[in-house]
Amino acid sequence: MEIKRKIASSPRPSRGRRVAADVAAGKRAFPFHSSQNCTRKLFRREIGTAGNRLFNSSNAQEKFRNFQLQEEFDTYDPKGNWFLQLNFLKKRSKITEIVAAKDVVFALAQSGVCAAFSRETNKKICYLNINPDEVIRSLFYNKNNESLITVSVYASDHFSTLKCRSTPIQYIRRGQPDAGFGLFGSESLKWPGFVEFDDVNGKVLTYSAQDGIYKVFDLKNYTHLYSISDEHVSEIKISPGIMLLIYERCASHVPLKILSIEDGTVLKDFKHLLHRNKKVDFIEQFNEKLLVKQDNENLQILDVRNSQLTEVSRTEFMTPSAFIFLYENQLFLTFRNRTVVVWNFRGELVTYFEDHLLWHPDCNTNNIYITTDQDLIISYCKSLPQESLDEEIVGSINISNILTGKCLAKICATDPNVEISPRRRGSSSPIVSTIREALDDVTALFYDEEKNEIYTGNRYGHVHVWSN
C-alpha cells in the first residue's frame, strides 16, 4: 500500500510505487501525492451485508490470535557482502521496504542493499544487488508473471538514472538474481523523470525528462501502449480505469483532462475554478470524483459526470499528509498527526479508529498494510499505557477493522502471551532479539495473506516473522 512519492536520486531507497530521479527540484506543481495505487495491492470485491462483516470481524480476531515471533533474518552480512563496492552498502542499515511472494521474503535496507530470504529453509538466499555499485531504490512484485522488479541507481552514473530490472521469483529461489532482464531501456529516466507501477490497472507509467514524454506500458508483458507528449502537463494521477492530467495552473483555474488508461482516449476536458492567490494543497481523482483542497479553504468533491459539487468545511476536513483510496468500498482513508480516519465521497466521516495511533508522524506507508478485501488495516502503532501513567510507551502491531474502527488484535511487548515461538528456543540458530527489541522502532511492515504471516523490519536491519 503505498503512497506515490518522488524519491531523491541520492543513493537511498524508494518507499513507493512511483520512483523519481529527484525530489528537490522535480517537476511537481502539486506536491501532495495520493496512494491510489497503494503499496499493498487493493483488489476489487463486493462488500457483504452487515452480518457478513460481523462474521469477518470475528474470523479476523481468531486469525490473529496468539501471534508469536517465529523467525529472525538479518540483512547485514559482513561475509556475504564482500563484492559490494560502496562502503555504505556494507554497513548495517534500517529496513525501509518488505515484499513477500512464493515463500520468499525480500527486505530492502536504507543503504540500498536488498536481501532475499527463504521461508522454506529460513536462510538468506542471496542479495539482489548484482552489480558492486548498484543501489536498489524500490521493489515491486509483479503478480502477472511472478517476478520481482527492482529499481536501482548506480555510482558509475552518479546515481542519476533509474534502471529497472525484472527477475522471475523461480530464479531468485535458486540463488540466481542475475537471471533477470532490463526494462524500459529506451527511456531516459533522469531527473525529473520517474517510473510508476500501477497494479490495479496493470500499467506502468514512465516520464522521460530527455524528451518530455510520458509513456504507458502493459505490466503483463511490458509492451508500449501509447505516449503522452504535452509540455504543459505538470502531474498525472492514476485511478481505476482512468488517468487525470493536471496542467500548469492559471490564475483562477487549473486545466484538467481525464483519459482512458487503456488507450489514452480523452474522456473529458475541463477546467476547475480556483481561489486566486491560494496554494493548492492537493488535487486527486477517484473514479468519477475529483477532490480539490486549497490552503485554508473547504474540501471540494466534484462529480465530473454531472458537475455536482460537495463541500466539506475546512474545520472538519484538514489537509492530510496522505490518502489511501479503497476502490470498491467507495471510501478513502486520510492520515494526519498519527491518526487515521475513513471518509466517504459525500464528505462524511465514516470511521474513527479506537486504538490505532500511528508510531511514525510522517505516515510512512511501508508501516501500513491494507488487506485485499479492504476490511483490515495493519499498522505499527503506539501502544498507550493502560493502567499507570509511568508505564513506558512501546510500539505494537495493531490490526483494526476499517469499517468499524474496532481494534481486533495487537502484537505488543507488554502482552505476556506474545513470546518467541517454543520451537525456536532450542534451535541451532536462535532468535537474538527479544520481543521488545523486535517491536522497537519498526521501520517496515508487510502481511502475507496466503501464509497469514506479518513481517516487520527495524532500524537494525533485522526482519522478524510473526504468526500463530
XYZ file of C-alpha atoms in Angstrom:
468
model
C 0.000 0.000 0.000
C 1.888 2.521 -0.926
C 1.760 6.388 -1.260
C 3.156 7.661 -4.512
C 6.073 9.955 -3.944
C 9.150 11.108 -5.781
C 12.358 9.898 -4.238
C 15.681 11.707 -4.438
C 18.340 10.408 -6.765
C 20.860 10.116 -3.954
C 21.872 6.516 -3.176
C 18.862 5.866 -0.996
C 15.879 3.545 -1.494
C 12.379 4.362 -2.592
C 9.316 3.960 -0.461
C 6.571 3.971 -3.011
C 5.269 2.787 -6.292
C 6.403 5.960 -8.040
C 10.149 6.357 -8.128
C 11.603 9.572 -9.497
C 15.100 10.676 -10.313
C 14.975 13.626 -7.906
C 12.660 15.333 -5.446
C 14.356 18.569 -4.520
C 13.676 20.343 -7.784
C 11.365 17.893 -9.501
C 8.528 18.682 -11.839
C 5.873 18.927 -9.190
C 3.208 21.606 -9.351
C 1.125 19.747 -6.781
C 3.431 18.405 -4.071
C 0.905 16.062 -2.494
C 0.837 12.501 -3.820
C -2.018 10.072 -3.300
C -1.804 6.360 -2.775
C -4.362 5.464 -5.384
C -2.053 2.565 -6.254
C -1.308 1.814 -2.607
C 1.681 -0.490 -1.986
C -0.490 -3.253 -0.698
C -2.406 -4.125 -3.958
C -6.075 -3.382 -3.275
C -8.175 -5.604 -5.477
C -11.877 -5.364 -6.325
C -14.596 -7.083 -4.345
C -18.205 -6.662 -3.306
C -18.833 -5.635 0.262
C -21.179 -8.049 2.017
C -24.021 -7.422 4.397
C -23.631 -6.280 7.998
C -23.956 -9.899 9.081
C -21.111 -10.936 6.843
C -18.994 -8.084 8.182
C -19.676 -9.257 11.730
C -18.607 -12.776 10.784
C -15.498 -11.488 9.041
C -14.614 -9.416 12.094
C -14.896 -12.449 14.365
C -12.914 -14.519 11.899
C -10.171 -11.877 11.770
C -9.862 -11.882 15.562
C -9.339 -15.627 15.509
C -6.890 -15.403 12.596
C -4.566 -13.060 14.501
C -4.926 -14.701 17.910
C -1.737 -15.807 19.698
C 0.737 -14.420 17.182
C 4.303 -15.212 18.229
C 7.792 -14.404 16.988
C 8.674 -17.295 14.672
C 11.853 -16.271 12.874
C 14.516 -13.584 12.554
C 16.508 -12.617 9.455
C 19.451 -10.244 9.210
C 20.180 -8.238 6.058
C 23.648 -7.370 7.370
C 26.208 -9.995 6.399
C 29.850 -8.847 6.520
C 30.979 -12.124 4.954
C 28.353 -12.191 2.223
C 28.578 -8.553 1.073
C 32.262 -8.628 0.172
C 31.507 -7.984 -3.504
C 29.816 -4.646 -2.859
C 31.960 -1.723 -3.919
C 30.380 1.155 -1.985
C 31.205 1.411 1.707
C 27.731 2.490 2.791
C 26.286 -0.687 1.252
C 28.376 -2.722 3.688
C 27.054 -1.008 6.816
C 24.135 -2.100 8.963
C 21.072 -0.121 7.925
C 17.383 0.072 8.754
C 14.762 -1.763 6.698
C 12.662 0.524 4.514
C 10.627 -1.915 2.430
C 9.464 -5.545 2.684
C 7.826 -7.634 -0.051
C 6.931 -11.329 0.169
C 5.879 -13.764 -2.549
C 6.110 -17.503 -3.218
C 7.813 -18.298 0.113
C 10.486 -15.641 -0.434
C 10.811 -12.534 1.743
C 12.596 -9.519 0.225
C 13.971 -6.875 2.572
C 15.342 -3.581 1.274
C 17.628 -1.605 3.580
C 18.029 2.152 3.564
C 21.595 1.724 2.366
C 20.321 0.234 -0.913
C 21.069 -3.425 -0.201
C 18.236 -5.883 -0.839
C 18.338 -9.429 0.557
C 16.105 -12.400 -0.261
C 15.243 -14.973 2.415
C 13.580 -18.363 2.032
C 10.626 -19.205 4.293
C 11.184 -22.859 3.475
C 14.744 -23.022 4.792
C 14.705 -19.762 6.805
C 18.078 -18.906 5.313
C 19.299 -15.995 3.225
C 19.188 -16.918 -0.454
C 21.125 -14.052 -1.992
C 21.461 -10.323 -2.398
C 19.531 -8.743 -5.271
C 22.351 -6.259 -5.954
C 24.022 -7.897 -8.951
C 26.494 -5.077 -9.600
C 29.033 -3.896 -6.997
C 27.966 -0.239 -7.337
C 24.208 -0.881 -7.515
C 21.918 0.901 -5.049
C 18.400 -0.535 -5.086
C 15.781 2.134 -4.507
C 12.464 0.284 -4.674
C 10.795 -3.109 -5.089
C 7.637 -4.158 -6.902
C 6.192 -7.673 -7.106
C 4.549 -8.267 -10.481
C 1.940 -10.964 -9.885
C 1.205 -11.146 -13.621
C 4.430 -13.032 -14.289
C 5.587 -13.854 -10.744
C 8.650 -11.665 -10.927
C 10.294 -9.037 -8.762
C 11.031 -5.654 -10.306
C 13.910 -3.721 -8.777
C 14.506 -0.035 -9.443
C 18.151 0.947 -8.978
C 20.695 3.704 -9.436
C 24.443 3.245 -9.932
C 27.564 5.012 -8.706
C 29.044 4.796 -12.210
C 26.178 7.031 -13.364
C 26.437 9.345 -10.340
C 23.103 7.878 -9.112
C 21.283 9.989 -11.708
C 19.389 7.425 -13.801
C 16.776 4.892 -12.718
C 17.270 1.388 -14.083
C 14.539 -1.256 -13.843
C 15.110 -4.998 -13.852
C 12.638 -7.904 -13.793
C 13.752 -11.195 -12.232
C 11.481 -14.269 -12.056
C 10.980 -15.479 -8.487
C 11.915 -19.011 -9.535
C 15.438 -17.881 -10.409
C 15.823 -15.932 -7.177
C 14.840 -19.035 -5.230
C 17.701 -20.840 -6.971
C 20.125 -18.100 -5.974
C 20.331 -16.660 -9.488
C 19.460 -12.955 -9.125
C 21.404 -12.168 -12.304
C 18.947 -14.183 -14.427
C 16.654 -11.201 -14.906
C 16.423 -8.681 -17.725
C 16.301 -4.912 -18.036
C 13.094 -2.931 -18.566
C 12.385 0.372 -20.315
C 15.939 0.675 -21.585
C 14.838 3.122 -24.270
C 13.627 5.610 -21.647
C 15.859 8.272 -20.149
C 14.769 8.148 -16.516
C 16.935 11.008 -15.310
C 15.653 13.866 -13.170
C 12.847 14.824 -13.248
C 11.872 11.518 -14.839
C 10.148 8.724 -12.955
C 8.617 5.271 -13.238
C 5.320 4.313 -11.617
C 3.844 0.818 -11.303
C 0.038 0.593 -11.243
C -1.039 -2.845 -10.075
C -4.769 -2.075 -10.171
C -4.887 -1.233 -13.872
C -1.925 -3.416 -14.805
C 0.054 -0.496 -16.253
C 3.428 1.201 -15.945
C 3.806 4.965 -16.383
C 7.186 6.480 -17.199
C 8.266 10.053 -17.716
C 11.374 10.627 -19.805
C 12.851 14.017 -18.984
C 15.076 13.990 -22.027
C 12.191 14.279 -24.488
C 9.380 15.328 -22.112
C 7.179 12.334 -22.988
C 5.004 10.209 -20.707
C 4.635 6.579 -21.800
C 2.234 3.882 -20.694
C 3.294 0.217 -20.791
C 1.439 -3.034 -20.195
C 2.504 -4.537 -16.877
C 1.908 -8.071 -18.173
C 4.469 -8.051 -20.979
C 5.976 -4.528 -20.804
C 4.849 -3.597 -24.309
C 4.463 0.098 -25.064
C 0.788 1.088 -25.386
C 0.795 4.840 -26.081
C 2.568 8.108 -25.346
C 1.523 11.492 -23.989
C 3.537 14.427 -25.269
C 2.464 17.706 -23.678
C 4.957 20.076 -22.082
C 2.225 21.804 -20.073
C 1.274 18.694 -18.064
C 2.536 19.174 -14.510
C 1.255 15.955 -12.939
C -0.562 12.726 -13.749
C -2.736 10.859 -11.238
C -3.921 7.295 -11.874
C -7.298 5.918 -10.803
C -9.108 2.684 -11.728
C -9.657 2.817 -15.487
C -8.586 6.431 -15.964
C -5.758 8.950 -15.704
C -6.086 12.557 -14.596
C -3.817 15.026 -16.376
C -3.204 18.137 -14.284
C -1.916 21.074 -16.292
C 0.022 24.124 -15.200
C -2.177 26.325 -13.060
C -3.655 29.535 -14.392
C -4.526 32.433 -12.103
C -8.128 31.419 -11.428
C -8.373 27.832 -12.638
C -6.485 24.659 -13.442
C -6.979 22.836 -16.773
C -7.690 19.101 -16.392
C -8.126 16.118 -18.695
C -9.404 12.633 -17.959
C -8.015 9.895 -20.199
C -8.808 6.229 -20.611
C -5.979 4.254 -19.040
C -6.289 1.588 -21.740
C -5.639 3.626 -24.875
C -5.197 7.275 -23.825
C -8.509 8.429 -25.320
C -9.627 11.794 -23.897
C -12.843 11.204 -21.943
C -13.287 14.699 -20.543
C -11.540 18.049 -20.967
C -12.486 20.730 -18.438
C -11.316 23.493 -16.103
C -11.705 23.651 -12.350
C -12.052 27.083 -10.759
C -9.600 28.010 -8.017
C -9.338 30.726 -5.399
C -6.785 33.253 -6.580
C -3.547 33.522 -4.644
C -4.318 30.370 -2.631
C -1.905 27.461 -2.677
C -3.304 24.159 -3.931
C -2.851 21.550 -1.209
C -3.861 18.651 -3.442
C -5.842 17.552 -6.470
C -6.858 13.875 -6.509
C -9.029 11.738 -8.776
C -11.019 8.700 -7.633
C -13.242 7.209 -10.329
C -15.749 9.962 -11.156
C -14.869 12.030 -8.067
C -12.391 14.901 -8.157
C -11.037 16.072 -4.794
C -9.564 19.579 -4.597
C -8.257 21.343 -1.496
C -6.637 24.755 -1.290
C -4.905 26.353 1.653
C -7.395 27.339 4.364
C -10.366 26.521 2.115
C -13.091 23.867 2.173
C -12.531 20.469 0.591
C -14.334 20.268 -2.757
C -15.642 16.934 -4.063
C -16.725 17.277 -7.672
C -18.634 14.618 -9.595
C -17.140 15.076 -13.061
C -20.114 13.330 -14.702
C -22.747 15.879 -13.696
C -20.661 18.708 -12.143
C -22.359 18.205 -8.770
C -20.194 19.823 -6.086
C -19.972 18.822 -2.423
C -18.007 20.877 0.075
C -16.628 19.838 3.445
C -15.801 22.572 5.937
C -12.111 23.295 6.406
C -12.647 22.902 10.155
C -13.907 19.346 9.646
C -11.513 18.251 6.918
C -7.974 19.498 7.396
C -5.314 18.740 4.797
C -3.957 15.257 5.500
C -0.421 14.072 4.940
C -1.611 11.111 2.852
C -4.561 9.285 1.301
C -5.402 5.661 0.708
C -8.362 5.061 -1.616
C -10.492 1.941 -1.122
C -11.821 1.212 -4.579
C -14.886 -0.978 -4.178
C -15.804 0.352 -0.744
C -16.115 3.852 -2.218
C -14.231 5.170 0.804
C -10.880 6.775 1.471
C -8.538 6.926 4.435
C -6.757 10.089 5.496
C -3.648 10.294 7.660
C -2.862 13.310 9.802
C -0.880 13.713 13.016
C -0.559 9.940 13.526
C -4.321 9.390 13.283
C -6.309 7.539 10.605
C -9.945 8.265 9.718
C -12.259 6.961 6.991
C -14.411 9.206 4.763
C -16.990 8.634 2.066
C -17.421 10.744 -1.048
C -20.395 12.585 0.402
C -17.848 14.250 2.653
C -18.952 12.321 5.748
C -16.602 10.895 8.353
C -17.341 7.164 8.434
C -14.860 5.654 10.879
C -12.575 6.863 13.632
C -10.266 4.145 14.937
C -10.469 3.406 18.656
C -6.882 2.234 19.115
C -4.734 2.984 16.116
C -2.318 5.796 16.908
C 0.477 5.506 14.356
C 4.028 5.447 15.663
C 5.567 7.491 12.864
C 4.218 11.036 12.403
C 5.133 11.201 8.706
C 2.785 8.328 7.754
C 5.352 6.061 6.234
C 3.016 3.689 4.415
C 5.640 0.969 4.464
C 4.435 0.611 8.051
C 0.819 0.161 6.902
C -0.873 -2.744 5.134
C -4.419 -2.820 3.751
C -5.753 -6.326 3.120
C -7.011 -7.459 -0.266
C -10.598 -7.406 0.996
C -10.104 -3.792 2.110
C -11.576 -4.616 5.519
C -8.454 -4.620 7.716
C -5.613 -2.187 8.312
C -2.394 -3.408 9.918
C -0.056 -0.715 11.218
C 2.851 -0.050 13.515
C 1.309 1.942 16.339
C 1.949 3.407 19.765
C 0.676 1.085 22.457
C -0.518 3.510 25.103
C -0.225 2.761 28.836
C -3.331 1.035 30.197
C -3.013 1.452 33.953
C -0.064 3.542 35.045
C 0.958 6.898 33.655
C 4.548 5.881 34.386
C 4.306 2.843 32.112
C 6.580 3.028 29.098
C 5.008 3.699 25.715
C 6.007 0.858 23.407
C 5.399 0.027 19.782
C 2.820 -2.540 18.723
C 1.381 -4.076 15.574
C -2.328 -3.211 15.553
C -4.929 -4.947 13.398
C -8.137 -2.926 13.056
C -11.417 -3.206 11.154
C -11.672 -0.385 8.610
C -15.477 -0.250 8.577
C -15.992 -0.247 12.360
C -12.718 1.177 13.670
C -12.502 -1.621 16.227
C -9.062 -2.947 17.164
C -9.245 -6.703 16.607
C -5.774 -7.777 17.689
C -2.394 -6.425 18.804
C 1.146 -7.720 18.900
C 2.679 -5.901 21.862
C 5.763 -6.469 24.013
C 3.757 -5.870 27.195
C 1.395 -8.736 26.337
C 2.649 -11.833 28.211
C 1.105 -14.062 25.524
C 3.422 -12.623 22.866
C 6.655 -14.584 23.053
C 9.285 -16.312 20.970
C 7.897 -19.490 19.448
C 8.813 -22.539 21.593
C 10.118 -24.405 18.548
C 12.805 -21.721 18.062
C 14.151 -21.723 21.618
C 16.277 -24.826 21.160
C 17.272 -24.027 17.593
C 20.899 -24.094 16.481
C 20.350 -20.528 15.215
C 18.277 -18.941 17.982
C 16.471 -15.647 17.645
C 18.794 -12.992 19.068
C 16.247 -10.208 19.570
C 13.846 -10.090 22.475
C 10.165 -9.382 21.825
C 10.671 -5.815 22.970
C 13.674 -5.356 20.694
C 11.809 -6.834 17.729
C 8.985 -4.337 18.226
C 11.266 -1.377 18.868
C 11.320 1.208 16.061
C 9.705 -0.908 13.346
C 10.515 0.765 10.036
C 8.725 -1.539 7.563
C 5.789 -3.953 7.661
C 4.216 -6.465 5.294
C 1.419 -9.020 5.684
C 1.434 -12.251 3.673
C -2.262 -13.045 3.367
C -1.713 -16.557 1.997
C 0.601 -17.639 4.813
C -1.054 -15.438 7.473
C 2.328 -14.045 8.495
C 3.356 -10.500 9.385
C 6.899 -9.414 8.554
C 8.446 -6.428 10.306
C 11.803 -4.761 9.760
C 13.591 -2.488 12.204
C 16.364 0.076 12.377
C 18.997 -2.607 12.950
C 18.381 -4.313 9.606
C 16.556 -7.253 11.162
C 13.397 -8.803 9.732
C 11.026 -10.623 12.103
C 8.335 -13.135 11.215
C 5.133 -13.195 13.312
C 2.421 -15.846 13.053
C 0.385 -18.315 15.055
